[in-house]
C-alpha cells in the first residue's frame, strides 16, 4: 500500500472548497456551482485525493444533467439525527462521536 494512500485526518470543508474552486474552471459559466460548508473545520479520516475525486465525479455527472442556468451545490453538514445515520448504515450502535453528511445537489433532469 502506498503511504500517500493512507487515510488521515483532513478538513472536509477545505476539501470541498478547494475541489469546487478547481472545478469552477471545468464547468461552463452557464452553470452555477456553489458550495455550502459550516464555519470552522470538520476533520474526517480520509484519503484526500480520493475524496476530492469522488466529489469531482459527482459534480461532473450532475453538470451533464443540467440545462443552461442550472445549479449544482456541494455541501457539508453535521448529522443531528443519529437515527438516520443508523438506518443508512444498518447499525444499532455508532462508533464515532459525531457524523457529517457530504452531499451534491443539482436541478438537472435525472433518474
PDB file of C-alpha atoms in Angstrom:
ATOM      1  CA  UNK A   1       0.000   0.000   0.000  1.00  0.00           C
ATOM      2  CA  UNK A   2       1.325   3.420  -0.968  1.00  0.00           C
ATOM      3  CA  UNK A   3       1.779   5.506   2.236  1.00  0.00           C
ATOM      4  CA  UNK A   4       0.272   8.518   0.454  1.00  0.00           C
ATOM      5  CA  UNK A   5      -2.925   6.456   0.102  1.00  0.00           C
ATOM      6  CA  UNK A   6      -3.383   6.012   3.857  1.00  0.00           C
ATOM      7  CA  UNK A   7      -6.399   7.642   5.438  1.00  0.00           C
ATOM      8  CA  UNK A   8      -5.502  10.525   7.713  1.00  0.00           C
ATOM      9  CA  UNK A   9      -7.391  13.424   9.322  1.00  0.00           C
ATOM     10  CA  UNK A  10      -8.278  16.124   6.772  1.00  0.00           C
ATOM     11  CA  UNK A  11     -10.602  19.118   6.898  1.00  0.00           C
ATOM     12  CA  UNK A  12     -13.678  18.122   4.901  1.00  0.00           C
ATOM     13  CA  UNK A  13     -14.755  21.755   4.491  1.00  0.00           C
ATOM     14  CA  UNK A  14     -11.392  22.663   2.978  1.00  0.00           C
ATOM     15  CA  UNK A  15     -11.511  19.674   0.601  1.00  0.00           C
ATOM     16  CA  UNK A  16     -14.963  20.744  -0.622  1.00  0.00           C
ATOM     17  CA  UNK A  17     -13.935  24.389  -1.057  1.00  0.00           C
ATOM     18  CA  UNK A  18     -10.694  23.621  -2.900  1.00  0.00           C
ATOM     19  CA  UNK A  19     -12.278  20.947  -5.110  1.00  0.00           C
ATOM     20  CA  UNK A  20     -15.126  23.296  -6.075  1.00  0.00           C
ATOM     21  CA  UNK A  21     -12.637  26.060  -6.836  1.00  0.00           C
ATOM     22  CA  UNK A  22     -10.749  23.743  -9.180  1.00  0.00           C
ATOM     23  CA  UNK A  23     -13.952  22.507 -10.806  1.00  0.00           C
ATOM     24  CA  UNK A  24     -15.165  26.045 -11.431  1.00  0.00           C
ATOM     25  CA  UNK A  25     -12.770  26.177 -14.391  1.00  0.00           C
ATOM     26  CA  UNK A  26     -14.082  22.882 -15.775  1.00  0.00           C
ATOM     27  CA  UNK A  27     -17.714  23.928 -15.700  1.00  0.00           C
ATOM     28  CA  UNK A  28     -19.153  26.416 -18.157  1.00  0.00           C
ATOM     29  CA  UNK A  29     -20.235  29.771 -16.694  1.00  0.00           C
ATOM     30  CA  UNK A  30     -23.767  28.962 -17.876  1.00  0.00           C
ATOM     31  CA  UNK A  31     -23.998  26.628 -14.852  1.00  0.00           C
ATOM     32  CA  UNK A  32     -23.928  27.730 -11.237  1.00  0.00           C
ATOM     33  CA  UNK A  33     -21.615  25.786  -8.930  1.00  0.00           C
ATOM     34  CA  UNK A  34     -21.821  26.653  -5.240  1.00  0.00           C
ATOM     35  CA  UNK A  35     -20.649  25.095  -2.037  1.00  0.00           C
ATOM     36  CA  UNK A  36     -22.088  25.304   1.459  1.00  0.00           C
ATOM     37  CA  UNK A  37     -19.881  24.390   4.390  1.00  0.00           C
ATOM     38  CA  UNK A  38     -20.083  25.300   8.062  1.00  0.00           C
ATOM     39  CA  UNK A  39     -17.701  27.815   9.603  1.00  0.00           C
ATOM     40  CA  UNK A  40     -14.599  26.199  11.036  1.00  0.00           C
ATOM     41  CA  UNK A  41     -13.108  22.810  10.357  1.00  0.00           C
ATOM     42  CA  UNK A  42     -14.624  19.362  10.280  1.00  0.00           C
ATOM     43  CA  UNK A  43     -11.928  16.738  10.456  1.00  0.00           C
ATOM     44  CA  UNK A  44     -12.609  13.386   8.832  1.00  0.00           C
ATOM     45  CA  UNK A  45     -10.339  10.420   8.340  1.00  0.00           C
ATOM     46  CA  UNK A  46      -9.932  10.081   4.575  1.00  0.00           C
ATOM     47  CA  UNK A  47      -7.552   9.880   1.653  1.00  0.00           C
ATOM     48  CA  UNK A  48      -7.781  13.484   0.490  1.00  0.00           C
ATOM     49  CA  UNK A  49      -7.152  12.859  -3.210  1.00  0.00           C
ATOM     50  CA  UNK A  50      -9.682  10.045  -3.402  1.00  0.00           C
ATOM     51  CA  UNK A  51     -12.374  12.073  -1.686  1.00  0.00           C
ATOM     52  CA  UNK A  52     -11.687  15.037  -3.975  1.00  0.00           C
ATOM     53  CA  UNK A  53     -12.031  12.671  -6.949  1.00  0.00           C
ATOM     54  CA  UNK A  54     -15.398  11.404  -5.675  1.00  0.00           C
ATOM     55  CA  UNK A  55     -16.642  14.991  -5.332  1.00  0.00           C
ATOM     56  CA  UNK A  56     -15.340  15.853  -8.810  1.00  0.00           C
ATOM     57  CA  UNK A  57     -17.048  12.814 -10.352  1.00  0.00           C
ATOM     58  CA  UNK A  58     -20.380  13.655  -8.716  1.00  0.00           C
ATOM     59  CA  UNK A  59     -20.175  17.290  -9.826  1.00  0.00           C
ATOM     60  CA  UNK A  60     -19.263  16.370 -13.423  1.00  0.00           C
ATOM     61  CA  UNK A  61     -22.121  13.841 -13.540  1.00  0.00           C
ATOM     62  CA  UNK A  62     -24.500  16.498 -12.193  1.00  0.00           C
ATOM     63  CA  UNK A  63     -23.244  19.004 -14.767  1.00  0.00           C
ATOM     64  CA  UNK A  64     -24.069  16.566 -17.566  1.00  0.00           C
ATOM     65  CA  UNK A  65     -27.727  16.544 -16.465  1.00  0.00           C
ATOM     66  CA  UNK A  66     -28.142  20.329 -16.287  1.00  0.00           C
ATOM     67  CA  UNK A  67     -29.972  22.735 -18.526  1.00  0.00           C
ATOM     68  CA  UNK A  68     -28.466  26.211 -19.100  1.00  0.00           C
ATOM     69  CA  UNK A  69     -28.543  28.271 -15.887  1.00  0.00           C
ATOM     70  CA  UNK A  70     -28.797  25.081 -13.834  1.00  0.00           C
ATOM     71  CA  UNK A  71     -27.178  24.809 -10.436  1.00  0.00           C
ATOM     72  CA  UNK A  72     -25.011  22.367  -8.528  1.00  0.00           C
ATOM     73  CA  UNK A  73     -24.459  22.649  -4.809  1.00  0.00           C
ATOM     74  CA  UNK A  74     -21.844  20.720  -2.845  1.00  0.00           C
ATOM     75  CA  UNK A  75     -22.319  20.806   0.884  1.00  0.00           C
ATOM     76  CA  UNK A  76     -21.277  19.560   4.258  1.00  0.00           C
ATOM     77  CA  UNK A  77     -23.476  19.460   7.324  1.00  0.00           C
ATOM     78  CA  UNK A  78     -23.374  17.808  10.691  1.00  0.00           C
ATOM     79  CA  UNK A  79     -25.886  14.996  11.197  1.00  0.00           C
ATOM     80  CA  UNK A  80     -28.025  15.772  14.203  1.00  0.00           C
ATOM     81  CA  UNK A  81     -30.467  12.905  13.620  1.00  0.00           C
ATOM     82  CA  UNK A  82     -28.455   9.799  14.522  1.00  0.00           C
ATOM     83  CA  UNK A  83     -31.417   7.545  13.737  1.00  0.00           C
ATOM     84  CA  UNK A  84     -30.903   8.498  10.057  1.00  0.00           C
ATOM     85  CA  UNK A  85     -27.237   7.527  10.323  1.00  0.00           C
ATOM     86  CA  UNK A  86     -28.105   4.204  11.971  1.00  0.00           C
ATOM     87  CA  UNK A  87     -30.658   3.495   9.255  1.00  0.00           C
ATOM     88  CA  UNK A  88     -28.231   4.410   6.445  1.00  0.00           C
ATOM     89  CA  UNK A  89     -25.549   2.077   7.778  1.00  0.00           C
ATOM     90  CA  UNK A  90     -27.880  -0.575   9.207  1.00  0.00           C
ATOM     91  CA  UNK A  91     -26.226  -0.289  12.617  1.00  0.00           C
ATOM     92  CA  UNK A  92     -27.758  -0.177  16.042  1.00  0.00           C
ATOM     93  CA  UNK A  93     -24.739   1.358  17.727  1.00  0.00           C
ATOM     94  CA  UNK A  94     -22.459   4.032  16.325  1.00  0.00           C
ATOM     95  CA  UNK A  95     -18.729   4.260  16.964  1.00  0.00           C
ATOM     96  CA  UNK A  96     -17.975   7.934  16.334  1.00  0.00           C
ATOM     97  CA  UNK A  97     -18.946  10.906  18.461  1.00  0.00           C
ATOM     98  CA  UNK A  98     -20.166  12.981  15.502  1.00  0.00           C
ATOM     99  CA  UNK A  99     -21.259  12.325  11.942  1.00  0.00           C
ATOM    100  CA  UNK A 100     -21.345  14.585   8.905  1.00  0.00           C
ATOM    101  CA  UNK A 101     -23.088  14.423   5.567  1.00  0.00           C
ATOM    102  CA  UNK A 102     -21.410  15.336   2.303  1.00  0.00           C
ATOM    103  CA  UNK A 103     -23.911  15.984  -0.482  1.00  0.00           C
ATOM    104  CA  UNK A 104     -24.133  17.077  -4.100  1.00  0.00           C
ATOM    105  CA  UNK A 105     -27.457  18.557  -5.259  1.00  0.00           C
ATOM    106  CA  UNK A 106     -28.456  19.698  -8.729  1.00  0.00           C
ATOM    107  CA  UNK A 107     -31.590  20.814 -10.517  1.00  0.00           C
ATOM    108  CA  UNK A 108     -30.967  18.740 -13.625  1.00  0.00           C
ATOM    109  CA  UNK A 109     -33.142  16.020 -15.007  1.00  0.00           C
ATOM    110  CA  UNK A 110     -32.122  12.676 -13.642  1.00  0.00           C
ATOM    111  CA  UNK A 111     -33.196   9.313 -12.507  1.00  0.00           C
TER     112      UNK A 111
END
